[in-house]
mmCIF file with all atom_site columns, C-alpha atoms in Angstrom:
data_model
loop_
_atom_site.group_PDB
_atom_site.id
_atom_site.type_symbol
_atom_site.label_atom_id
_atom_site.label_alt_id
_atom_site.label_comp_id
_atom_site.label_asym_id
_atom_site.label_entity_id
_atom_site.label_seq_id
_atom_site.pdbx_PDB_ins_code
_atom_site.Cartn_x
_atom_site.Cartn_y
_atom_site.Cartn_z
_atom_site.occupancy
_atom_site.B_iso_or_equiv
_atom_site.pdbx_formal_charge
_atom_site.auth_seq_id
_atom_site.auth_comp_id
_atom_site.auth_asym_id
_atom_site.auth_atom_id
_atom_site.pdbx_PDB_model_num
ATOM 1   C CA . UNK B 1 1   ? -16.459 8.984   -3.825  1.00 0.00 ? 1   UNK B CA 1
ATOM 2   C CA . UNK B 1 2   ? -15.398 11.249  -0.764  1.00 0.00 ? 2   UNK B CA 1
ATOM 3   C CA . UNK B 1 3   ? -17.272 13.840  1.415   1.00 0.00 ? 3   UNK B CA 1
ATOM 4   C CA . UNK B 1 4   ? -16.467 17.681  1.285   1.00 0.00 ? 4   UNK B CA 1
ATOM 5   C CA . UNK B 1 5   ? -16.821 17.816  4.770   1.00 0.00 ? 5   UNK B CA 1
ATOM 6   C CA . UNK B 1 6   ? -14.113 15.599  5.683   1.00 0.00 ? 6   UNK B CA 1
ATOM 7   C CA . UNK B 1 7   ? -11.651 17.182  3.559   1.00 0.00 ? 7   UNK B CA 1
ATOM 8   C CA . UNK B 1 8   ? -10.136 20.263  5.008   1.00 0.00 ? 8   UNK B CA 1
ATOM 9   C CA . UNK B 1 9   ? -6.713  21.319  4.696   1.00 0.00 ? 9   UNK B CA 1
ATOM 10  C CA . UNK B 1 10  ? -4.795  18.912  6.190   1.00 0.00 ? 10  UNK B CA 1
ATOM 11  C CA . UNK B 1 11  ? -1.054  19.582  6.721   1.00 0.00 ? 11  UNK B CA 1
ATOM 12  C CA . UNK B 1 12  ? 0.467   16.289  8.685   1.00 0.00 ? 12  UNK B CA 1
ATOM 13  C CA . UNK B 1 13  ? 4.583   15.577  9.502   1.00 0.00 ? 13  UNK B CA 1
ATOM 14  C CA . UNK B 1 14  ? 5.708   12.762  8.206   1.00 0.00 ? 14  UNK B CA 1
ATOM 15  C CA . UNK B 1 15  ? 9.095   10.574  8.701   1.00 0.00 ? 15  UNK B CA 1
ATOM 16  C CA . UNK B 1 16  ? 12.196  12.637  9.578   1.00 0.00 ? 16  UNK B CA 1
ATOM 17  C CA . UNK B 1 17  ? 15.891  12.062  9.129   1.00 0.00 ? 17  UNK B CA 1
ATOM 18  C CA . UNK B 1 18  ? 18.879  13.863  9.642   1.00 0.00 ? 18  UNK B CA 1
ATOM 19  C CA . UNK B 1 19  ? 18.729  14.203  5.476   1.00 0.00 ? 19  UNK B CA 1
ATOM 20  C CA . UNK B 1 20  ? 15.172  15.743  5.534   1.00 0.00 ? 20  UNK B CA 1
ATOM 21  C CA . UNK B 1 21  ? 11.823  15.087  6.201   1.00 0.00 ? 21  UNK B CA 1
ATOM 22  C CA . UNK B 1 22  ? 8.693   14.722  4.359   1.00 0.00 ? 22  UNK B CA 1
ATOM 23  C CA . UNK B 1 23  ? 5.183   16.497  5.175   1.00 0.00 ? 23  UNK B CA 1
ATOM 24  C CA . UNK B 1 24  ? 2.148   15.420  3.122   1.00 0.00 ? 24  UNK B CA 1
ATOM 25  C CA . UNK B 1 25  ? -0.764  17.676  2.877   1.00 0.00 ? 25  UNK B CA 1
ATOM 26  C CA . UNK B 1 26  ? -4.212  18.014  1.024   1.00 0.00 ? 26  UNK B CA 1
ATOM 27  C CA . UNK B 1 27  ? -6.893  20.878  -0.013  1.00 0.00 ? 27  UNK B CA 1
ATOM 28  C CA . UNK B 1 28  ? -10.286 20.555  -1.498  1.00 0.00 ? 28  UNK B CA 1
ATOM 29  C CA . UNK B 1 29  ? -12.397 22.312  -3.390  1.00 0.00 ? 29  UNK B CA 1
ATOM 30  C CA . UNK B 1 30  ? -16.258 22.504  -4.581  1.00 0.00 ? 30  UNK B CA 1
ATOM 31  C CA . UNK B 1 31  ? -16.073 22.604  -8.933  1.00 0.00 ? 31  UNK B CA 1
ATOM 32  C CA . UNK B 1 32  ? -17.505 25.346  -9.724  1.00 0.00 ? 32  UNK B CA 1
ATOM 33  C CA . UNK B 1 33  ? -19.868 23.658  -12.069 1.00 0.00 ? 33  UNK B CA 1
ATOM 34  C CA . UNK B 1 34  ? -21.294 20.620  -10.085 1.00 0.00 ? 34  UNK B CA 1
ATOM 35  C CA . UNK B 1 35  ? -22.102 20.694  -5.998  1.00 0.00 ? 35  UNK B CA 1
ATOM 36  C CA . UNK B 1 36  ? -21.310 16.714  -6.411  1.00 0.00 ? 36  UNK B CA 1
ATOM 37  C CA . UNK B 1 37  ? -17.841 17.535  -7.399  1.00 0.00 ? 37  UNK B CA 1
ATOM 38  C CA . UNK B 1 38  ? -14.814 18.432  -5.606  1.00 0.00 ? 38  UNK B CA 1
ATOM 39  C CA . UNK B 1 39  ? -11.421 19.283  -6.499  1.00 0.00 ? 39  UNK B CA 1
ATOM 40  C CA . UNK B 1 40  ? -8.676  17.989  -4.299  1.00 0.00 ? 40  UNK B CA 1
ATOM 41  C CA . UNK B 1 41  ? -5.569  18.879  -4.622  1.00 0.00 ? 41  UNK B CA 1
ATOM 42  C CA . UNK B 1 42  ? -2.846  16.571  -2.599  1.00 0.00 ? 42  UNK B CA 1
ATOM 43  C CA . UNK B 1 43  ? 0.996   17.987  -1.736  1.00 0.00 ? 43  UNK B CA 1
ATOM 44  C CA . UNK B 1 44  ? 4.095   16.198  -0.516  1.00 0.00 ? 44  UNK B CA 1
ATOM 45  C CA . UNK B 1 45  ? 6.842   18.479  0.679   1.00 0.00 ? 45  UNK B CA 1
ATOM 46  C CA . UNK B 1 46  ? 10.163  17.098  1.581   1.00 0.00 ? 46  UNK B CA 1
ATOM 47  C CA . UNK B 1 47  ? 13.180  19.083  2.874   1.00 0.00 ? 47  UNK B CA 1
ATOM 48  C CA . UNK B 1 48  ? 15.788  17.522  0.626   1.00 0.00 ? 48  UNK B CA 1
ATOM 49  C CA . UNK B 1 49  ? 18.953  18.566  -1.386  1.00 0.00 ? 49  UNK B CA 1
ATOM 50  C CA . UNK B 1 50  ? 16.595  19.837  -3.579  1.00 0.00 ? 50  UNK B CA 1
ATOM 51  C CA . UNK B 1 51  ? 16.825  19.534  -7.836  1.00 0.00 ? 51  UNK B CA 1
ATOM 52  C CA . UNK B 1 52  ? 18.112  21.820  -11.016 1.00 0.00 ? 52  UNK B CA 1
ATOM 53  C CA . UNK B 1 53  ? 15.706  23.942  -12.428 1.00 0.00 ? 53  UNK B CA 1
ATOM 54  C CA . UNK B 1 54  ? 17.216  22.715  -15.470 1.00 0.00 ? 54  UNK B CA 1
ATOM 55  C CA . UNK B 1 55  ? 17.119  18.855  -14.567 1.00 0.00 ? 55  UNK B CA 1
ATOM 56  C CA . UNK B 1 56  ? 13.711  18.666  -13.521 1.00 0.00 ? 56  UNK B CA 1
ATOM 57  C CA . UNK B 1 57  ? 12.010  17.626  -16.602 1.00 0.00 ? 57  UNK B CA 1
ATOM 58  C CA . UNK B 1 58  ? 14.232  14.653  -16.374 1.00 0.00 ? 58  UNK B CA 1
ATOM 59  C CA . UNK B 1 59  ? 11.809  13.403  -13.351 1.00 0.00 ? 59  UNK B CA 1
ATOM 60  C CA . UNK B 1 60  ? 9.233   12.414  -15.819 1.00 0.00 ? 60  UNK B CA 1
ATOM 61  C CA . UNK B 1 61  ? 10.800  10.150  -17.991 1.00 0.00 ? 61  UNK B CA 1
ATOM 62  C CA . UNK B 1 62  ? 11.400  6.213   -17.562 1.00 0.00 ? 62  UNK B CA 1
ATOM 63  C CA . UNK B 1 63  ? 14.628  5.022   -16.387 1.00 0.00 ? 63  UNK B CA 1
ATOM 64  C CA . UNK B 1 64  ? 16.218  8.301   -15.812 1.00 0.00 ? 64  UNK B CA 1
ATOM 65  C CA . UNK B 1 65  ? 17.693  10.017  -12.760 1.00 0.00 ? 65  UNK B CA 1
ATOM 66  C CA . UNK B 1 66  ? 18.916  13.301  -12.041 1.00 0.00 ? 66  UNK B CA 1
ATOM 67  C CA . UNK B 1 67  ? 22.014  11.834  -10.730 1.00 0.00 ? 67  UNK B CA 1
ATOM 68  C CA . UNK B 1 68  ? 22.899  9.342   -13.209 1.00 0.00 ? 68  UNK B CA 1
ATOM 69  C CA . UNK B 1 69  ? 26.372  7.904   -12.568 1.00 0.00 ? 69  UNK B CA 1
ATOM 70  C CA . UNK B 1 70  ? 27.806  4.709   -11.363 1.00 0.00 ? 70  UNK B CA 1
ATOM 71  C CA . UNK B 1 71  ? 28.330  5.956   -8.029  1.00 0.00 ? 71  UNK B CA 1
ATOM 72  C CA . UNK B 1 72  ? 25.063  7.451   -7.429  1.00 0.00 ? 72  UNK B CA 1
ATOM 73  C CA . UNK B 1 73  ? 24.295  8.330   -3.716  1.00 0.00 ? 73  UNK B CA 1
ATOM 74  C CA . UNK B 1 74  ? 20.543  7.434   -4.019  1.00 0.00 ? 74  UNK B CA 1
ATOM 75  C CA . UNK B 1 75  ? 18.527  4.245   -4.861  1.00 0.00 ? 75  UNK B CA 1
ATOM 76  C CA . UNK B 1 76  ? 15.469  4.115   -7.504  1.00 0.00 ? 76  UNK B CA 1
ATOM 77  C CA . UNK B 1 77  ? 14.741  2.563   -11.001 1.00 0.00 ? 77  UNK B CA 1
ATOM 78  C CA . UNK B 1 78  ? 13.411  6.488   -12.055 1.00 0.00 ? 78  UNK B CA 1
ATOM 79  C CA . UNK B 1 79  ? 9.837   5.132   -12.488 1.00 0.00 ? 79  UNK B CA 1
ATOM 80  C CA . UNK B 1 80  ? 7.792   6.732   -9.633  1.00 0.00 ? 80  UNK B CA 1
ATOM 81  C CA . UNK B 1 81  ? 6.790   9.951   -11.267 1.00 0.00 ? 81  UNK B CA 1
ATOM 82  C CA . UNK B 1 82  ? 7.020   8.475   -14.600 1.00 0.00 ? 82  UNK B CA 1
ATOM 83  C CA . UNK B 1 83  ? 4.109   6.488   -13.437 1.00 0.00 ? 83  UNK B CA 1
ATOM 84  C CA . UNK B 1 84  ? 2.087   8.442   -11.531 1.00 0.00 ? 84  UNK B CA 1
ATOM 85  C CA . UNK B 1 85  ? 1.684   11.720  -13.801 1.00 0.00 ? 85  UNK B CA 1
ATOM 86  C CA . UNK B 1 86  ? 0.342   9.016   -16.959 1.00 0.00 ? 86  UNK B CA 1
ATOM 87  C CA . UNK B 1 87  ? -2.403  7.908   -14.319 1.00 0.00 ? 87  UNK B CA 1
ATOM 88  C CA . UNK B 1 88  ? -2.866  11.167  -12.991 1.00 0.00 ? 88  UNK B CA 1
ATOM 89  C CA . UNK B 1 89  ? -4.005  12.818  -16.272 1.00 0.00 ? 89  UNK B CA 1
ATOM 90  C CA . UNK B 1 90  ? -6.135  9.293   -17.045 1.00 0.00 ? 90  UNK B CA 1
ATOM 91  C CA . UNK B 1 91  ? -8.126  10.821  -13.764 1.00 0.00 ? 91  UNK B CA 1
ATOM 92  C CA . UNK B 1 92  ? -8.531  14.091  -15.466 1.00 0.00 ? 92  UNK B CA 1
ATOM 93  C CA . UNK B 1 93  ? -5.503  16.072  -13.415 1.00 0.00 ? 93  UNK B CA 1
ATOM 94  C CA . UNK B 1 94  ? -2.198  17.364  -13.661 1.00 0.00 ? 94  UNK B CA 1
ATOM 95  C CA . UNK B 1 95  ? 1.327   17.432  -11.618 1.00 0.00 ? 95  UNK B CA 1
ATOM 96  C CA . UNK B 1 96  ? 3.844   19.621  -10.980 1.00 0.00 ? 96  UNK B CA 1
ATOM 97  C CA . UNK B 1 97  ? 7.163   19.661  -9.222  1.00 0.00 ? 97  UNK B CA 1
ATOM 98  C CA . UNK B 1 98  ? 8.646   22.810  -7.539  1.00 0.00 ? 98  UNK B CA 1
ATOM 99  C CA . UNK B 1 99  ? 12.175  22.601  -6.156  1.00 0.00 ? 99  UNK B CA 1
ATOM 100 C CA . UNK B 1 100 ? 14.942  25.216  -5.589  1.00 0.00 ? 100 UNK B CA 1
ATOM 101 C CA . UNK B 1 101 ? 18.710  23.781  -4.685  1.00 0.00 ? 101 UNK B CA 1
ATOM 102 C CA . UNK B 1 102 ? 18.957  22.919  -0.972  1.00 0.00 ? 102 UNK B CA 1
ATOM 103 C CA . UNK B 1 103 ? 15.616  24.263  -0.370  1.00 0.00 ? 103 UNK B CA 1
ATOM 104 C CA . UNK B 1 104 ? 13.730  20.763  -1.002  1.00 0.00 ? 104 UNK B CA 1
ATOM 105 C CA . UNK B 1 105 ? 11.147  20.150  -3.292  1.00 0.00 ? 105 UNK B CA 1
ATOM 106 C CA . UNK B 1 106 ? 7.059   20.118  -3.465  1.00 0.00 ? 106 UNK B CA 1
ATOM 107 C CA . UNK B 1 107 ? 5.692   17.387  -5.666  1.00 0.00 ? 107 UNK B CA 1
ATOM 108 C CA . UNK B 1 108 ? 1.774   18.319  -6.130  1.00 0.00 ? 108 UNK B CA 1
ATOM 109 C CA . UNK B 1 109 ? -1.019  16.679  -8.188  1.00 0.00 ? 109 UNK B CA 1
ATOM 110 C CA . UNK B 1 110 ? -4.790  17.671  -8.911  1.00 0.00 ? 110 UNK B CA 1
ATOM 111 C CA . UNK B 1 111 ? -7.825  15.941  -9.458  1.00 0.00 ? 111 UNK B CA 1
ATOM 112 C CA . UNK B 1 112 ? -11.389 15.078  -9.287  1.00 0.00 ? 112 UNK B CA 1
ATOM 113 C CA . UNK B 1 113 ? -14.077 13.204  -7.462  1.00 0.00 ? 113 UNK B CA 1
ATOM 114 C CA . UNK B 1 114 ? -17.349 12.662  -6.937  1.00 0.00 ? 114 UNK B CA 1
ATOM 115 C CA . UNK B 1 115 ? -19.083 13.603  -3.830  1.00 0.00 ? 115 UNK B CA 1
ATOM 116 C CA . UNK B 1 116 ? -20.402 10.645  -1.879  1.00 0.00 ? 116 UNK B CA 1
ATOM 117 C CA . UNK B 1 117 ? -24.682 10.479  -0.809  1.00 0.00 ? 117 UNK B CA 1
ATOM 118 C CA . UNK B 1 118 ? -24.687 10.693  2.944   1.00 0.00 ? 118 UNK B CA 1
ATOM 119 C CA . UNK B 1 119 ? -26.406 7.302   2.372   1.00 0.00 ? 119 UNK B CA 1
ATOM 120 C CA . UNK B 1 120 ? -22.711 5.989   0.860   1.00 0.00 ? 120 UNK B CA 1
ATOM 121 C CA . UNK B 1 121 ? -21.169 6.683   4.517   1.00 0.00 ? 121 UNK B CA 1
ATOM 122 C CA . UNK B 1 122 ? -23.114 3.801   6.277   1.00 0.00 ? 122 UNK B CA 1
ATOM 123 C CA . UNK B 1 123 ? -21.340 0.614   7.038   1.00 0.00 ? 123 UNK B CA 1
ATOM 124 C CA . UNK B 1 124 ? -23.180 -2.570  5.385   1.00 0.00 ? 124 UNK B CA 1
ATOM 125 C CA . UNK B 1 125 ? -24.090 -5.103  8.535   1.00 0.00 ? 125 UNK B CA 1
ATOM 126 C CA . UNK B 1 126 ? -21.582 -8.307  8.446   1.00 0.00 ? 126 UNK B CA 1
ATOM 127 C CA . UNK B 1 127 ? -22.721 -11.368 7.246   1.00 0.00 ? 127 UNK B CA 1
ATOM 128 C CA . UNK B 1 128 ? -21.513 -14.856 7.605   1.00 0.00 ? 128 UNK B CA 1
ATOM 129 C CA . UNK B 1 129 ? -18.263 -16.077 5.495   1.00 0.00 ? 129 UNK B CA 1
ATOM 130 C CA . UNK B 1 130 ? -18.021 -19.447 3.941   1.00 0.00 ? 130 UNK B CA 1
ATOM 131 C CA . UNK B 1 131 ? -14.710 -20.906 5.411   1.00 0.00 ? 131 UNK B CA 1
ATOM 132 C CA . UNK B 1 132 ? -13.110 -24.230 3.422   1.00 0.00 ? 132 UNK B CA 1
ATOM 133 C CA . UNK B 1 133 ? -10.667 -25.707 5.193   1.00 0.00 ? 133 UNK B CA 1
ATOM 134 C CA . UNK B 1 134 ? -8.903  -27.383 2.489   1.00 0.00 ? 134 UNK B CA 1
ATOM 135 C CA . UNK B 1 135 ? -9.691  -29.294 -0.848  1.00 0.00 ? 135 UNK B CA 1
ATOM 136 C CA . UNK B 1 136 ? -11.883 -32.295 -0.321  1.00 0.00 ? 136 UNK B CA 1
ATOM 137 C CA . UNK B 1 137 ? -13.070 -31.151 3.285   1.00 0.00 ? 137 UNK B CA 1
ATOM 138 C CA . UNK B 1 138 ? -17.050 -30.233 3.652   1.00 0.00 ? 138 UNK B CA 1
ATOM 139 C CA . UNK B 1 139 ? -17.709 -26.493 3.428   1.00 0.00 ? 139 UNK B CA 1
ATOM 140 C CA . UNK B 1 140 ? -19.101 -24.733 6.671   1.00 0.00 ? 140 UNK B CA 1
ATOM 141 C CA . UNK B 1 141 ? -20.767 -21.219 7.453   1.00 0.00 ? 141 UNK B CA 1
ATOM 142 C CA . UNK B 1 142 ? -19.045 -19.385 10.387  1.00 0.00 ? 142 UNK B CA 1
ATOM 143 C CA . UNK B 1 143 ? -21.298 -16.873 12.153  1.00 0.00 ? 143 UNK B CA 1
ATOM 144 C CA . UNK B 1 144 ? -20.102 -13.465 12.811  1.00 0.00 ? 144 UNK B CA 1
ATOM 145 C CA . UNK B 1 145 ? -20.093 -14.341 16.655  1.00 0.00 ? 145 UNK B CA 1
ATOM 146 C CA . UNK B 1 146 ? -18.281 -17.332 16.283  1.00 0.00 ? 146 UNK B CA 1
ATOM 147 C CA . UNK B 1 147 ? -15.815 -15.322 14.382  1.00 0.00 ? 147 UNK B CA 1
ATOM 148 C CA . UNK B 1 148 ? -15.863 -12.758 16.572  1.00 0.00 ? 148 UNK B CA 1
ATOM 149 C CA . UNK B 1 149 ? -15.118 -14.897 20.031  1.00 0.00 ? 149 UNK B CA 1
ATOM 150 C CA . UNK B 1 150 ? -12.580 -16.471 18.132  1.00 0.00 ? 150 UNK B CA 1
ATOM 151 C CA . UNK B 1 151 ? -11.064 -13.026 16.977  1.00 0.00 ? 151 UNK B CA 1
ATOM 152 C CA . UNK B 1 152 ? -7.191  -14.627 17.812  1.00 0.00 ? 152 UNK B CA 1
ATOM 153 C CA . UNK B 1 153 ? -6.372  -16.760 14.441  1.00 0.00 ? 153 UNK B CA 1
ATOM 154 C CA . UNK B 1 154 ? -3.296  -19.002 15.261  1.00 0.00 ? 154 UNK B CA 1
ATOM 155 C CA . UNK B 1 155 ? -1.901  -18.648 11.483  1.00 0.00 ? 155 UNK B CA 1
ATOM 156 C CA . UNK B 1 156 ? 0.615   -20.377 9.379   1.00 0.00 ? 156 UNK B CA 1
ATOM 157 C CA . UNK B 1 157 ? 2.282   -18.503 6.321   1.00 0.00 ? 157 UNK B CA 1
ATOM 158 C CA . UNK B 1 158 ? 4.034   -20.050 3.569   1.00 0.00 ? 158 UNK B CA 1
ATOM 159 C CA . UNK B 1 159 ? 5.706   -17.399 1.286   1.00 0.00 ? 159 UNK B CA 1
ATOM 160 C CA . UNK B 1 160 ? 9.386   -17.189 0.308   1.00 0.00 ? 160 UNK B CA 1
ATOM 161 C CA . UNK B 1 161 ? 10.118  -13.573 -0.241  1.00 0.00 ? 161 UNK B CA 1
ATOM 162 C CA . UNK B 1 162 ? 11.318  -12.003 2.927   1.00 0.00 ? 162 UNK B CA 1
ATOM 163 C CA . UNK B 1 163 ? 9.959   -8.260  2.320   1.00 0.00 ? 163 UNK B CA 1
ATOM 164 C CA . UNK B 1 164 ? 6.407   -9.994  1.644   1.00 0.00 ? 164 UNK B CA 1
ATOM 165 C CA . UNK B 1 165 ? 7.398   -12.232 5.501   1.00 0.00 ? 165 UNK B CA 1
ATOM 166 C CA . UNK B 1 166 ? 7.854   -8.767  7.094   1.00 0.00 ? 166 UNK B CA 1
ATOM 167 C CA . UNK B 1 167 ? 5.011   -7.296  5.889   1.00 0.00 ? 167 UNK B CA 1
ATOM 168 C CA . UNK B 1 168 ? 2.503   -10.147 6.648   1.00 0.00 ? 168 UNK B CA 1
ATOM 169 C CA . UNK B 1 169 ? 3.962   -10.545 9.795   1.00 0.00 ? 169 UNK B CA 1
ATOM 170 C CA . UNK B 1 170 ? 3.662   -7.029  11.012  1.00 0.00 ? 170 UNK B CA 1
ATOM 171 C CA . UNK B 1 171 ? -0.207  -6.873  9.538   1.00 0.00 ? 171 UNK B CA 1
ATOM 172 C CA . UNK B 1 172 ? -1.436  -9.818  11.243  1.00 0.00 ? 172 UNK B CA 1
ATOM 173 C CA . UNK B 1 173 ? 0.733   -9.648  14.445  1.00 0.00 ? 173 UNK B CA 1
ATOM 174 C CA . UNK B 1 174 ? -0.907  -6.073  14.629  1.00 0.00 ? 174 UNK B CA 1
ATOM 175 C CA . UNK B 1 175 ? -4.628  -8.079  14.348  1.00 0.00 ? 175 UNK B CA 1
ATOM 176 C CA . UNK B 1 176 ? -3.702  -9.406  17.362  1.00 0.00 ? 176 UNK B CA 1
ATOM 177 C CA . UNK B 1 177 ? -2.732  -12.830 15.836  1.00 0.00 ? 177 UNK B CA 1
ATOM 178 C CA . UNK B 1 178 ? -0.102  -15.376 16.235  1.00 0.00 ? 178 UNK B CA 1
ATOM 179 C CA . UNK B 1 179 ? 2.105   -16.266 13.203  1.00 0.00 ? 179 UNK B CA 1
ATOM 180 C CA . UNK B 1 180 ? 4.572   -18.619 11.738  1.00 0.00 ? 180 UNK B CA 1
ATOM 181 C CA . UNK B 1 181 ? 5.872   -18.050 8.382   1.00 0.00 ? 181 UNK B CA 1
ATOM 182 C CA . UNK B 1 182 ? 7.773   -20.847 6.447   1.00 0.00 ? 182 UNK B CA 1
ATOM 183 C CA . UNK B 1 183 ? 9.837   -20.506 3.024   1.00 0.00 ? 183 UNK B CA 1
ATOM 184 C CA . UNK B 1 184 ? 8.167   -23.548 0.550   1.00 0.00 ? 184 UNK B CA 1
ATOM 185 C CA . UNK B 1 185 ? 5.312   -25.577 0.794   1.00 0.00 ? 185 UNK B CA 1
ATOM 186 C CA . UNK B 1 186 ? 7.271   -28.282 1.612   1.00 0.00 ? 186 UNK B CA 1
ATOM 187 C CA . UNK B 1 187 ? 7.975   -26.699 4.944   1.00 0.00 ? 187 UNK B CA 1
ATOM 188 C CA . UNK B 1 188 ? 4.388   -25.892 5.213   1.00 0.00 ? 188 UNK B CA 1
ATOM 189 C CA . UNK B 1 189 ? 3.389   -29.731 4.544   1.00 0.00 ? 189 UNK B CA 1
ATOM 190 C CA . UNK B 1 190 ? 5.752   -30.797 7.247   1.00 0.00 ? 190 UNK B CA 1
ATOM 191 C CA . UNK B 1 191 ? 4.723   -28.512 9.722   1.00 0.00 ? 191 UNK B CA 1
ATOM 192 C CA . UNK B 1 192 ? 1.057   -29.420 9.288   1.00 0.00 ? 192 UNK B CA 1
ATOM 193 C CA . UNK B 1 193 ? 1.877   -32.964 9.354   1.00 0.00 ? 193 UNK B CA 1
ATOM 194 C CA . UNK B 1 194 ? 3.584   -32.663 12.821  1.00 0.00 ? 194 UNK B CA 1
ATOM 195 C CA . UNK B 1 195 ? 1.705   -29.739 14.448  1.00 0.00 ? 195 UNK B CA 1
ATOM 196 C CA . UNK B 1 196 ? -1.614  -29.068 12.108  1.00 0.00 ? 196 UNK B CA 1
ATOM 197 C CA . UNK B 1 197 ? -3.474  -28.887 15.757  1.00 0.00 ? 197 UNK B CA 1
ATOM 198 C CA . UNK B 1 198 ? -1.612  -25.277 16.491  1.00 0.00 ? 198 UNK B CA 1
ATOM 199 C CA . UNK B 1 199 ? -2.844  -23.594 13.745  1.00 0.00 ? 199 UNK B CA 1
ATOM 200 C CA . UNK B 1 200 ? -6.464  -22.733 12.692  1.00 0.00 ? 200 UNK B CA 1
ATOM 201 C CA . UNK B 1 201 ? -5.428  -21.226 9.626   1.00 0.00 ? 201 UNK B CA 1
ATOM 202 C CA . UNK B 1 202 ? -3.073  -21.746 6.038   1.00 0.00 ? 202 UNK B CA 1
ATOM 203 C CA . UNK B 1 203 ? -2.077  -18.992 4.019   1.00 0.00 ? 203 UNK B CA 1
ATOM 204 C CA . UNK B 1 204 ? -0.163  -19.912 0.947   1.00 0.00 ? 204 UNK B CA 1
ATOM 205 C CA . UNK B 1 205 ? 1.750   -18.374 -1.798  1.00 0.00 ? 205 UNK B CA 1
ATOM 206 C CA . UNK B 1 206 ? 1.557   -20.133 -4.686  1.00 0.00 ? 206 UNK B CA 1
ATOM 207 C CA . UNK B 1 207 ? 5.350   -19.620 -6.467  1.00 0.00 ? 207 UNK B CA 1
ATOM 208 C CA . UNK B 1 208 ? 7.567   -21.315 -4.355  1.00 0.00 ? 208 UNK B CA 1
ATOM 209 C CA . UNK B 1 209 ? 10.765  -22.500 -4.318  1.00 0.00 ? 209 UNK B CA 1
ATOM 210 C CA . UNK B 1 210 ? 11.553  -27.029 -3.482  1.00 0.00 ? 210 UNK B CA 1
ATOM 211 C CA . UNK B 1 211 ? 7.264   -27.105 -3.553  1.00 0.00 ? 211 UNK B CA 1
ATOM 212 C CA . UNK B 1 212 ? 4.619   -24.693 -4.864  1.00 0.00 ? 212 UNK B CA 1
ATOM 213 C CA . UNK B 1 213 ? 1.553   -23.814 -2.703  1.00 0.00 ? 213 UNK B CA 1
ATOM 214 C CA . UNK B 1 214 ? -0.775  -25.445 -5.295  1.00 0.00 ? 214 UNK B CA 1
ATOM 215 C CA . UNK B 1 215 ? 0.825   -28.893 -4.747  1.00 0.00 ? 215 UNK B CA 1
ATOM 216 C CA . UNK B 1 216 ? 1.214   -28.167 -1.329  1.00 0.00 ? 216 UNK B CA 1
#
C-alpha cells in the first residue's frame, strides 16, 4: 500500500555514459472511483540509439533481440520486457514503449494500489531476536540493546559465486561491518577451526563446491 502524498512527480537522473543515460520518473493519480486508490504510473527514459518503429514489437517476445546476429554489440538473453509486461497486466496495468531512431526510447508501465491508513505508516517497536549459534549449541535471546552496542558484526561468508561475494560484501561493509568471504565450506570449517574467536557471525550458502554449507 503507498500514500498519495508521497507520490508526486518525481523526475530523478540516473547513471550516465558517453552511450546515454537513463532518467527514471513516476506520476500518481487518485482513481476516479475509489479515494483509497491511486494510479501510478512509473517511466524510464534513456537516451540511447533508439529502436525501429517496425522492430519494436520484437521487445516483447522471449529470446528475441532487435539486433539478432552473431556479432551483436549488446548483451541480454531478450527476457526483461518479456517478463515484466506478463506481471504487469497480472497487477491490472499495461506497458508501452516509445522510441524514435537516435532519439532514445521511453519504456512506461501503469498500475494500481491501494492507499495505505495513516495508521500503516508507523514503525512496529523492535523486539528481541532468537540467535542460535550453531546446531547442538543452547538457544539465547539477544536484547535490542545488546544488539545495538554491539552494532559492528565481525562476519564470515561462505558462498562461491563471485557476483553474489561482491554484492554481500558491499551490503554489509556498508552496515558498517567487517567481512571475510571464503569459496566452500571447507574453507569455512578451516577458518573457524583456526580463528572461530574473530568472527561473531557464519553466513553460509548451502551449494558449494569441495563441501556444501549443510555439511559444513
Amino acid at each position: 500500500a503507498l500514500s498519495v502524498s508521497s507520490l508526486p512527480t518525481t523526475p530523478a537522473t540516473g547513471p550516465s555514459s558517453p552511450h546515454g543515460s537513463l532518467s527514471p520518473s513516476s506520476t500518481s493519480s487518485p482513481n476516479n472511483s475509489s479515494k483509497r486508490i491511486v494510479e501510478l504510473e512509473f517511466c524510464v527514459k534513456d537516451t540511447g540509439i533508439g529502436i525501429d518503429k517496425d522492430k519494436q514489437h520484437l521487445l516483447f517476445q522471449a529470446f528475441t533481440q532487435v539486433e539478432n546476429t552473431y556479432t551483436k554489440r549488446f548483451a541480454g538473453t531478450g527476457l526483461g520486457l518479456a517478463i515484466c509486461q506478463p506481471l504487469v497486466r497480472l497487477m491490472g496495468g499495461s506497458f508501452r514503449v516509445e522510441s524514435e531512431l537516435g532519439q532514445g526510447s521511453s519504456f512506461m508501465f501503469n498500475t494500481h494500489f491501494m492507499v495505505a491508513p495513516a495508521a500503516a505508516n508507523k514503525v512496529p517497536p523492535l523486539q528481541p531476536v532468537e540467535l542460535v549459534v550453531a546446531p547442538g549449541t543452547p538457544k539465547r535471546e539477544v536484547s535490542v540493546e545488546e544488539s545495538q552496542a554491539k552494532s559492528v558484526l565481525r562476519i564470515l561468508v561462505a558462498e562461491d559465486n563471485s557476483v553474489n561475494q561482491l554484492v554481500i560484501r558491499r551490503l554489509l561493509n556498508r552496515l558498517g561491518h567487517e567481512v571475510t568471504i571464503v569459496d566452500n565450506g571447507a574453507r569455512a570449517v578451516e577458518e573457524i577451526a583456526t580463528r572461530g574467536d574473530k568472527y561473531d557471525i557464519v553466513l553460509m550458502d548451502v551449494q558449494m563446491p569441495v563441501m556444501d554449507g549443510i555439511t559444513a
